[in-house]
Amino acid sequence: MKALFQQDLKVANVGLQGFADNVAAAGGQVTHLSWAPPAGADAALGWTLACLVGDQRIEDANRLAYERYLAAQPRLVDLVLAKQAIPGLAEGERRILHSGPPIAWVDMCGPQQGAITGAILYEGWAQSLEAAEKMAAAGLVALEPCHAHGAVGPMAGIISPSMPVWVVENADRGNRAYCNLNEGLGKVLRFGANSPEVIERLRWLGSEFFTTMQTAIRGLGDANLKPLMAQALHMGDELHNRNAAASGLLFKRLTLALLASKLDSGVVQRALGFVAGNDHFFLNISMAACKAMSDAAHGVPGSSMVTVMARNGVNFGIRLSGTGERWFQAPANPVDGLYFPGYTVEDAAADLGDSAITETNGLGGFAMAASPAIVQFVGGSPADATANSRRMLSITLGSNPAFTLPALNFGGTPAGIDARLVIDSGVLPIINTGIAHRKAGVGQIGAGITTAPMACFNDAIAALAAELDAVPLNKRGAA
Amino acid sequence: MSVSSRYYANLYKDSVSLMKVSAQVVAVPGIETASVVMASATNIDNLAAAGLGSFEVRPNDLIVAVSGSEAACVEALAKADDLLKENPAGGGEDSAGAAQPITSLQMAVSKDPAHNFALVSVPGDYAAAEAMKALRLGMDVMVFSDNVPPESELALKRYAQQHNLMVMGPDCGTAIVNGVPLGFANVVRRGPIGVVGASGTGTQEVTVRIHQLGSGISQALGTGGHDLAASIGGISMLHGLKALDEDPATKVIVLVSKPPAPHVAAAVLGAAEASAKPVVAIFLGADPASITQKGVHGAAYLAQAADMAVALAKGEDPKRMPMVVNNEMQRKIKELSRAMAAGQRYVRGIFSGGTFCFEAQLIHAAADIPAFSNAPTAGNRKLERVGKSLENTIIDMGDDAFTQGRPHPMIDPSQRDARIREEVADPSTAVVLFDVVLGYGSATNPIAGLVGVIGSAKAKALAEGRRVVFIGYVCGTDQDPQDRASIVAALKSAGVLVASSNAEAALWSATLISDRTGAIP
Amino acid sequence: MALQALSLGSEVDLWRPQTGAVHSAFARAVNLRMNGEMWTVLGANLPDTPFGIRLAQGGHLALLHVQAGDLVHVRAGYMRVGPLILDCRTASRWAPTRWPQPATDLEVRLAAIEQVARPRAWTGSAGLASEVTDALRRSDRDLARAVCRTVGRGPGLTPAGDDVLVGILAVLTCGASGPAGIRATARLVCALAPVLHSTPDVSRHLLDQAARGLPGRALHELGKAVFEGAPNDILANALDRVLDTGRTSGADACLGLAAACRFTFLTTERLAA
């Protein structure tokens, strides 16, 4: 028997509002959609997407991927030199990792080129910046995404063999993720600065600071990161643009570990002084933890869950759990924000860095409700910050109960972006981001909010569909 | 003369909203042409053809293009800007307290899984995808949109079939489900008769008549205009028939359509015969005798199908009575014919309902009166220049030929009114035959302009020595949002002969034209 | 109000659209009438059932907003229960699995369970358990009489006698009981049919589910632990989970389970074919 006849009709009206008004006037129940053509108005792709809705292969795959993501338990287990942890950077390899999707040297933005040049110098592969540049341009150093090696890096995201990297291990599945050290603000490598003082700092970070921190990490009482991050979320951090609380919580643990060690007090003082002076110290650990959680969800065939969002200062790239190592790239969207005095949008680099791995995991812009300060950069209010977090719920598979947001009635942060939902609803993942100067070495010139470009999700879904073989008929092109 | 334009990125507005804005922008003094459209490939071509310039194709974006005096263009663009920024829901999306807009069917279901029905009226390019999503989310769906590729329609209906869901459409204008009028539909009392119709106005005529006879409708399901083609095979009609067959509230079933492809007709009639309930079937244009078999009653015209269904619902014998013109009306018709000028000999049927136009042609053809039409029945000829009537002409003004970039006559009858005025001015016109369709979706005041047009055109013709006869039919019930009684009264006061069904109106017209033909050597 | 579901029972299909109504609502569980089946929305701390929808933390507070008679709608992985919207898209699934053949010293473990369960069960439950399993060895008429005396007997929303039968059926349908178990189940179902009307709805459904080999997770895992010969602490935990159910329900079921285990695996008499 047709079940519909026994139920109260509740209509979802897609199209002309008059039809909805009439149903309501006639006493019926109706919801009128604020509809716009999905998938960037590509009718053929819209049909492909429609055939993926409710596809049980995708639903099952997403369930598995999401389960693995929720079960992940990132632990800060070590600090080692990159060459010791990442095979691609082992002794004898001339390779440098960068943020974002793959990109050729000639296409890279200023900060990224500046940072690479600085790193070549740091490694001692060249003796001058000019020589280093020539080396990079000549292809004598392999340049690959951090993500291709299980790592992430903020801004230019440069990891070279002699740099220390955090080692975060997912206790649930054993996978590991790596991230470099945060150098602080101002003239730093990740903004493309490569002056002698930058290199000098890198050398200190790679020697005295490194050995001190390594002792601390290995002596940490509690290495679990999720509870620390959850606590920080309740203290005003969102763990992408605001990391002060988490950095403070970590500082407590590091101090105790170092006090218990046999290290010289001057060494300890310098190390702790460096950490204390950098409110973004935890960012790099947050990113590695997020990378470890995302990687746990990656590699489930048929899953439309987004496991990577990253930018290289030119393009924005994403990956889906179900499409393996493929990148789906598009030019990065502009950043809506405020500039520090003296700077304008003309000075800005395009969106840059692997730090969108935080949003990929429900933090950063997705946890904006926890840390509303950023909305001031776009003329908004704390209520807008909460609304932004809430809106992300419409494009995620669920919310992460480990990361609760008081402003959402202690509901979990929206987590597990389903690419199908992005292109169907038109709601783009929102990212809290700093803005770098487009010239190497100047540093941060503003902050604000941006979104991931629709085209990435369009391409990703098209690819997933092709692999699923889900489409029942030949697509018709838009008239 | 200047041409000016502006793009609005990522701004989508539906066709009705765009037309409203267009109409206001073009009304700015000093503006020659104005166009407010989505910057799709087709629309960009149209803009170029209209002399508004060449533009980039950006299907996600909206474009306003105007031509006129320089000052007027500035004003027009500003006006467009104001109108486009208006948010009908009230309050911007970024105001803090505002609820998040629901932009997809999935979102609607996630907010309330009680949504069990989707009504889709987006442009044809996107309609199939929306319908497929609705089905996959477990909803029955009505697709008002037309121009959906046949392969997509088949894919939708196959999926629906496998999941015991119904696709009403594409090109389905009318339905009444669980008593709720959907699309262009009338307010009809609930009762024991279920209707499955492949035509919107056909369904409206049958349901309205059933209500007027004191009975009622359990469900009126649409199948869309293409369901009974060979390539689709009547999937939706068969589903609707089965659903009504199993519905305890339905005692009699009516099927309404033009003649299906032969094997589809066989399948439908076979299923109708197998039904435990009596079925009345009208395949407009087919001989009822070819339909009538055990348990299936063939009807010849729409009102007759309703009559037969009501009789069956009462447990009576559904006699198929031939339609006749009663003596009084015969006399009146002769009288009117005699009063006409010698040159008046033709009928001009100006319809807003496609099926009414179709039925009217059939009834004239049965009286040996051939006609031209933009949507001719078999035997009639195609009217090549739709703007100019030729001899007997019966046109459907709801057809694409008349509605490109303009509202449907049921929504805005002003084009229909203007055409009627032209027909009356033509010395060879004897009869103007028209329909007024009421119900949800139709204009609030469908004869606002018509009564005046009839009055003034009539007077003008009279001054030239011609008496033109107006015959009309008002398709509606006493419960419709419009006031049917006063509309009928106003038409009668204006001298219109108001019939009680579309078929009767056509029969009166055919009778009069036959008389004229007989009177003219 | 929107919530997420943690897990769904194997018999709950939220992709097939349907409607139903709330049968009864409690602080930690809400029973739903769904087209002839009974589903239950469970607070996070309750064990899964094949017909259960287990909520995320804090869910049990939300259940207080639900009333008997509220409409239930299921569609596309979502469920609406009165004013609550449950997002079940990523909920994991739980299904009972086959029990292995029982390890040796089954009797020892059964005795241990009975020792803990008996004081917490209804006083008449032990007697009913042996009455029914004895009757399974005799004629259909004897069985009918025993069942008649058991269904609806004793206190509780689910009467103690019903809980005993649930325990018995969990064993008979566990797969390891083989064809004899299948036959005994069929006879028991026949005997139950005429008297099911005399017990409350919720209990009737639980009996029906148990007869179809779909008991709740707590009882299922206890049985498995017993059969696998699991170490004592695991067995004790499993037993505690069952005993937590209701005031006497869990204990009553344990007695039924023990009696049925003896009947199926420890008797030397063979059942008539």
Short mmCIF file of C-alpha atoms in Angstrom, two decimals, chain B residues 58-342:
data_model
loop_
_atom_site.label_atom_id
_atom_site.label_comp_id
_atom_site.label_asym_id
_atom_site.label_seq_id
_atom_site.Cartn_x
_atom_site.Cartn_y
_atom_site.Cartn_z
CA ARG B 58 28.86 32.32 -16.08
CA PRO B 59 26.02 29.95 -15.21
CA ASN B 60 26.33 30.55 -11.48
CA ASP B 61 26.00 34.29 -11.86
CA LEU B 62 23.13 36.63 -12.59
CA ILE B 63 23.35 39.41 -15.17
CA VAL B 64 21.34 42.61 -15.58
CA ALA B 65 21.60 44.21 -19.02
CA VAL B 66 19.75 47.36 -20.09
CA SER B 67 19.69 49.66 -23.07
CA GLY B 68 18.26 53.17 -23.19
CA SER B 69 19.36 56.70 -22.44
CA GLU B 70 22.51 56.97 -20.37
CA ALA B 71 20.71 58.40 -17.36
CA ALA B 72 17.98 55.80 -17.59
CA CYS B 73 20.53 53.00 -17.66
CA VAL B 74 22.09 54.23 -14.43
CA GLU B 75 18.70 54.42 -12.79
CA ALA B 76 17.65 51.05 -14.12
CA LEU B 77 20.77 49.31 -12.82
CA ALA B 78 20.29 50.92 -9.43
CA LYS B 79 16.69 49.78 -9.36
CA ALA B 80 17.71 46.26 -10.28
CA ASP B 81 20.29 46.34 -7.53
CA ASP B 82 17.66 47.26 -4.93
CA LEU B 83 15.26 44.60 -6.12
CA LEU B 84 17.89 41.86 -6.22
CA LYS B 85 19.15 42.63 -2.74
CA GLU B 86 15.66 42.15 -1.31
CA ASN B 87 15.45 38.90 0.56
CA PRO B 88 11.90 37.53 0.49
CA ALA B 89 12.55 35.52 3.63
CA GLY B 90 13.20 38.76 5.49
CA GLY B 91 16.54 39.38 7.19
CA GLY B 92 19.94 38.67 5.72
CA GLU B 93 21.66 35.32 6.06
CA ASP B 94 24.42 36.85 8.11
CA SER B 95 22.24 38.43 10.77
CA ALA B 96 23.23 36.64 13.91
CA GLY B 97 19.91 35.29 15.05
CA ALA B 98 18.73 34.12 11.61
CA ALA B 99 18.27 30.42 11.09
CA GLN B 100 20.49 28.87 8.46
CA PRO B 101 18.75 28.78 5.05
CA ILE B 102 17.84 25.31 3.84
CA THR B 103 19.54 24.96 0.49
CA SER B 104 19.17 21.28 -0.33
CA LEU B 105 16.69 18.44 0.03
CA GLN B 106 19.20 16.58 2.19
CA MET B 107 19.30 19.53 4.55
CA ALA B 108 15.51 19.62 4.70
CA VAL B 109 15.41 15.92 5.59
CA SER B 110 18.17 16.31 8.17
CA LYS B 111 16.18 19.07 9.83
CA ASP B 112 12.98 17.03 9.72
CA PRO B 113 12.78 13.47 8.41
CA ALA B 114 9.00 13.89 8.21
CA HIS B 115 9.45 15.48 4.77
CA ASN B 116 7.87 12.86 2.53
CA PHE B 117 7.27 14.76 -0.71
CA ALA B 118 9.34 16.98 -2.97
CA LEU B 119 7.82 19.49 -5.39
CA VAL B 120 10.40 20.39 -8.02
CA SER B 121 10.02 23.42 -10.29
CA VAL B 122 13.62 24.40 -11.03
CA PRO B 123 14.88 24.87 -14.61
CA GLY B 124 14.74 21.68 -16.67
CA ASP B 125 18.52 21.26 -16.71
CA TYR B 126 18.56 20.70 -12.96
CA ALA B 127 15.16 19.18 -12.33
CA ALA B 128 16.09 15.55 -12.89
CA ALA B 129 18.94 15.74 -10.40
CA GLU B 130 16.68 17.26 -7.73
CA ALA B 131 14.08 14.58 -8.38
CA MET B 132 16.66 11.80 -8.17
CA LYS B 133 17.89 13.15 -4.86
CA ALA B 134 14.34 13.30 -3.57
CA LEU B 135 13.77 9.66 -4.52
CA ARG B 136 17.05 8.51 -3.04
CA LEU B 137 16.17 10.35 0.16
CA GLY B 138 12.95 8.34 0.28
CA MET B 139 10.45 10.95 -0.91
CA ASP B 140 7.77 10.79 -3.55
CA VAL B 141 8.23 13.60 -6.00
CA MET B 142 6.29 15.86 -8.33
CA VAL B 143 8.28 17.45 -11.13
CA PHE B 144 6.57 20.52 -12.52
CA SER B 145 9.61 21.36 -14.65
CA ASP B 146 9.60 20.54 -18.33
CA ASN B 147 12.45 20.00 -20.80
CA VAL B 148 13.91 17.13 -18.83
CA PRO B 149 15.84 14.72 -21.08
CA PRO B 150 13.89 11.48 -21.74
CA GLU B 151 16.81 9.32 -20.54
CA SER B 152 16.69 11.12 -17.22
CA GLU B 153 12.93 10.64 -16.93
CA LEU B 154 13.36 6.94 -17.54
CA ALA B 155 16.17 6.63 -15.02
CA LEU B 156 14.06 8.44 -12.43
CA LYS B 157 11.02 6.31 -13.01
CA ARG B 158 12.99 3.06 -13.00
CA TYR B 159 14.51 3.97 -9.67
CA ALA B 160 11.11 4.97 -8.32
CA GLN B 161 9.66 1.67 -9.50
CA GLN B 162 12.30 -0.31 -7.62
CA HIS B 163 11.63 1.60 -4.43
CA ASN B 164 7.85 1.80 -4.55
CA LEU B 165 7.90 5.56 -5.02
CA MET B 166 6.14 7.72 -7.58
CA VAL B 167 7.50 10.33 -9.94
CA MET B 168 4.71 12.68 -10.91
CA GLY B 169 6.13 14.32 -14.01
CA PRO B 170 8.25 15.77 -15.52
CA ASP B 171 5.88 18.32 -16.99
CA CYS B 172 3.28 17.60 -14.31
CA GLY B 173 1.31 20.72 -13.52
CA THR B 174 -1.43 19.38 -11.28
CA ALA B 175 -1.86 17.03 -8.36
CA ILE B 176 -3.90 16.73 -5.21
CA VAL B 177 -2.26 14.46 -2.64
CA ASN B 178 -3.87 13.75 0.73
CA GLY B 179 -6.19 16.65 0.04
CA VAL B 180 -3.35 19.14 -0.52
CA PRO B 181 -3.45 20.97 -3.88
CA LEU B 182 -0.04 20.92 -5.60
CA GLY B 183 0.94 23.08 -8.56
CA PHE B 184 -2.06 24.33 -10.50
CA ALA B 185 -4.86 22.56 -8.66
CA ASN B 186 -8.34 23.24 -7.39
CA VAL B 187 -9.81 22.89 -3.94
CA VAL B 188 -11.88 19.78 -4.21
CA ARG B 189 -13.74 17.94 -1.50
CA ARG B 190 -12.33 14.57 -0.31
CA GLY B 191 -14.22 11.57 -1.54
CA PRO B 192 -14.03 8.09 -3.05
CA ILE B 193 -12.73 8.82 -6.55
CA GLY B 194 -9.02 8.60 -7.35
CA VAL B 195 -7.60 10.18 -10.50
CA VAL B 196 -4.37 9.48 -12.36
CA GLY B 197 -3.80 12.06 -15.07
CA ALA B 198 -1.16 12.70 -17.70
CA SER B 199 -2.52 16.18 -18.26
CA GLY B 200 -2.79 19.08 -15.84
CA THR B 201 -5.92 20.83 -17.03
CA GLY B 202 -7.44 17.46 -17.87
CA THR B 203 -7.06 16.50 -14.21
CA GLN B 204 -8.41 19.89 -13.18
CA GLU B 205 -11.54 19.48 -15.35
CA VAL B 206 -12.27 16.00 -14.04
CA THR B 207 -11.68 16.81 -10.36
CA VAL B 208 -13.65 20.05 -10.54
CA ARG B 209 -16.61 18.33 -12.18
CA ILE B 210 -16.55 15.54 -9.60
CA HIS B 211 -16.74 18.16 -6.85
CA GLN B 212 -19.58 19.99 -8.62
CA LEU B 213 -21.56 16.76 -8.85
CA GLY B 214 -21.32 16.45 -5.07
CA SER B 215 -18.71 13.71 -4.91
CA GLY B 216 -15.02 13.98 -4.03
CA ILE B 217 -11.41 13.00 -4.66
CA SER B 218 -9.25 10.66 -2.62
CA GLN B 219 -6.08 11.43 -4.60
CA ALA B 220 -5.37 13.13 -7.91
CA LEU B 221 -1.98 11.91 -9.10
CA GLY B 222 -0.14 13.36 -12.06
CA THR B 223 2.13 11.38 -14.35
CA GLY B 224 3.55 14.17 -16.47
CA GLY B 225 2.98 14.60 -20.17
CA HIS B 226 5.52 12.04 -21.41
CA ASP B 227 4.77 9.09 -19.14
CA LEU B 228 2.66 7.24 -21.67
CA ALA B 229 5.18 7.47 -24.50
CA ALA B 230 6.66 4.21 -25.74
CA SER B 231 10.07 5.00 -24.28
CA ILE B 232 8.71 5.43 -20.75
CA GLY B 233 5.99 2.80 -20.84
CA GLY B 234 3.55 4.41 -18.42
CA ILE B 235 5.60 3.58 -15.32
CA SER B 236 4.02 6.36 -13.26
CA MET B 237 0.49 5.73 -14.48
CA LEU B 238 0.82 2.05 -13.61
CA HIS B 239 2.22 2.93 -10.17
CA GLY B 240 -0.61 5.41 -9.57
CA LEU B 241 -3.20 2.90 -10.69
CA LYS B 242 -1.79 0.25 -8.36
CA ALA B 243 -1.57 2.70 -5.46
CA LEU B 244 -5.22 3.68 -5.87
CA ASP B 245 -6.19 0.08 -6.33
CA GLU B 246 -4.71 -0.69 -2.91
CA ASP B 247 -5.99 2.49 -1.25
CA PRO B 248 -8.96 1.74 1.01
CA ALA B 249 -10.25 5.30 0.59
CA THR B 250 -10.55 4.94 -3.19
CA LYS B 251 -13.59 3.20 -4.66
CA VAL B 252 -13.43 4.33 -8.29
CA ILE B 253 -10.42 5.18 -10.43
CA VAL B 254 -10.26 7.62 -13.36
CA LEU B 255 -7.39 7.63 -15.86
CA VAL B 256 -6.93 10.78 -17.95
CA SER B 257 -4.60 11.08 -20.90
CA LYS B 258 -4.20 11.54 -24.61
CA PRO B 259 -3.99 8.17 -26.40
CA PRO B 260 -0.87 6.34 -25.17
CA ALA B 261 1.54 4.47 -27.41
CA PRO B 262 -0.22 1.21 -28.36
CA HIS B 263 1.64 -1.24 -26.14
CA VAL B 264 1.50 1.22 -23.27
CA ALA B 265 -2.25 1.57 -23.71
CA ALA B 266 -2.51 -2.20 -23.61
CA ALA B 267 -0.48 -2.40 -20.42
CA VAL B 268 -2.49 0.35 -18.74
CA LEU B 269 -5.84 -1.06 -19.75
CA GLY B 270 -4.70 -4.52 -18.76
CA ALA B 271 -3.81 -3.26 -15.31
CA ALA B 272 -7.11 -1.36 -15.15
CA GLU B 273 -9.01 -4.47 -16.04
CA ALA B 274 -7.18 -6.45 -13.38
CA SER B 275 -8.11 -3.88 -10.75
CA ALA B 276 -10.79 -4.88 -8.32
CA LYS B 277 -12.26 -1.40 -8.56
CA PRO B 278 -14.18 0.11 -11.48
CA VAL B 279 -11.98 2.24 -13.73
CA VAL B 280 -13.05 5.05 -16.06
CA ALA B 281 -10.49 5.81 -18.73
CA ILE B 282 -10.45 8.79 -21.04
CA PHE B 283 -7.82 8.78 -23.76
CA LEU B 284 -8.76 12.08 -25.38
CA GLY B 285 -9.14 11.50 -29.07
CA ALA B 286 -9.54 7.74 -28.88
CA ASP B 287 -12.87 6.04 -29.50
CA PRO B 288 -14.25 5.04 -26.09
CA ALA B 289 -15.36 1.76 -27.57
CA SER B 290 -11.72 0.83 -28.03
CA ILE B 291 -11.17 1.31 -24.31
CA THR B 292 -14.27 -0.29 -22.88
CA GLN B 293 -13.71 -3.80 -21.64
CA LYS B 294 -14.45 -5.76 -18.52
CA GLY B 295 -14.37 -3.35 -15.58
CA VAL B 296 -12.99 -0.48 -17.66
CA HIS B 297 -15.34 2.23 -18.87
CA GLY B 298 -14.24 4.39 -21.79
CA ALA B 299 -15.28 8.06 -21.84
CA ALA B 300 -15.30 10.40 -24.82
CA TYR B 301 -14.68 13.70 -23.14
CA LEU B 302 -13.40 14.96 -19.81
CA ALA B 303 -16.67 15.96 -18.17
CA GLN B 304 -18.18 12.66 -19.22
CA ALA B 305 -15.40 10.77 -17.46
CA ALA B 306 -16.28 12.64 -14.28
CA ASP B 307 -19.99 11.92 -14.74
CA MET B 308 -19.33 8.22 -15.19
CA ALA B 309 -17.03 8.05 -12.19
CA VAL B 310 -19.56 9.72 -9.93
CA ALA B 311 -22.25 7.30 -11.10
CA LEU B 312 -19.97 4.33 -10.42
CA ALA B 313 -19.13 5.69 -6.98
CA LYS B 314 -22.85 5.75 -6.19
CA GLY B 315 -23.13 2.19 -7.40
CA GLU B 316 -25.07 3.27 -10.48
CA ASP B 317 -24.69 2.30 -14.09
CA PRO B 318 -22.24 4.74 -15.73
CA LYS B 319 -24.25 5.44 -18.85
CA ARG B 320 -22.17 7.14 -21.43
CA MET B 321 -24.60 9.84 -22.51
CA PRO B 322 -23.79 11.62 -25.74
CA MET B 323 -23.51 15.32 -25.21
CA VAL B 324 -26.37 17.32 -26.70
CA VAL B 325 -27.30 20.94 -26.97
CA ASN B 326 -30.66 21.46 -25.34
CA ASN B 327 -33.55 23.02 -27.23
CA GLU B 328 -33.34 26.38 -25.54
CA MET B 329 -29.65 26.77 -26.33
CA GLN B 330 -30.27 25.54 -29.92
CA ARG B 331 -32.78 28.32 -30.36
CA LYS B 332 -30.46 30.87 -28.85
CA ILE B 333 -27.58 29.78 -31.06
CA LYS B 334 -29.71 30.13 -34.18
CA GLU B 335 -30.82 33.55 -33.06
CA LEU B 336 -27.24 34.68 -32.50
CA SER B 337 -26.14 33.25 -35.83
CA ARG B 338 -28.86 35.10 -37.66
CA ALA B 339 -27.76 38.38 -36.09
CA MET B 340 -24.22 38.06 -37.48
CA ALA B 341 -22.76 39.84 -40.47
CA ALA B 342 -22.24 37.81 -43.62
#
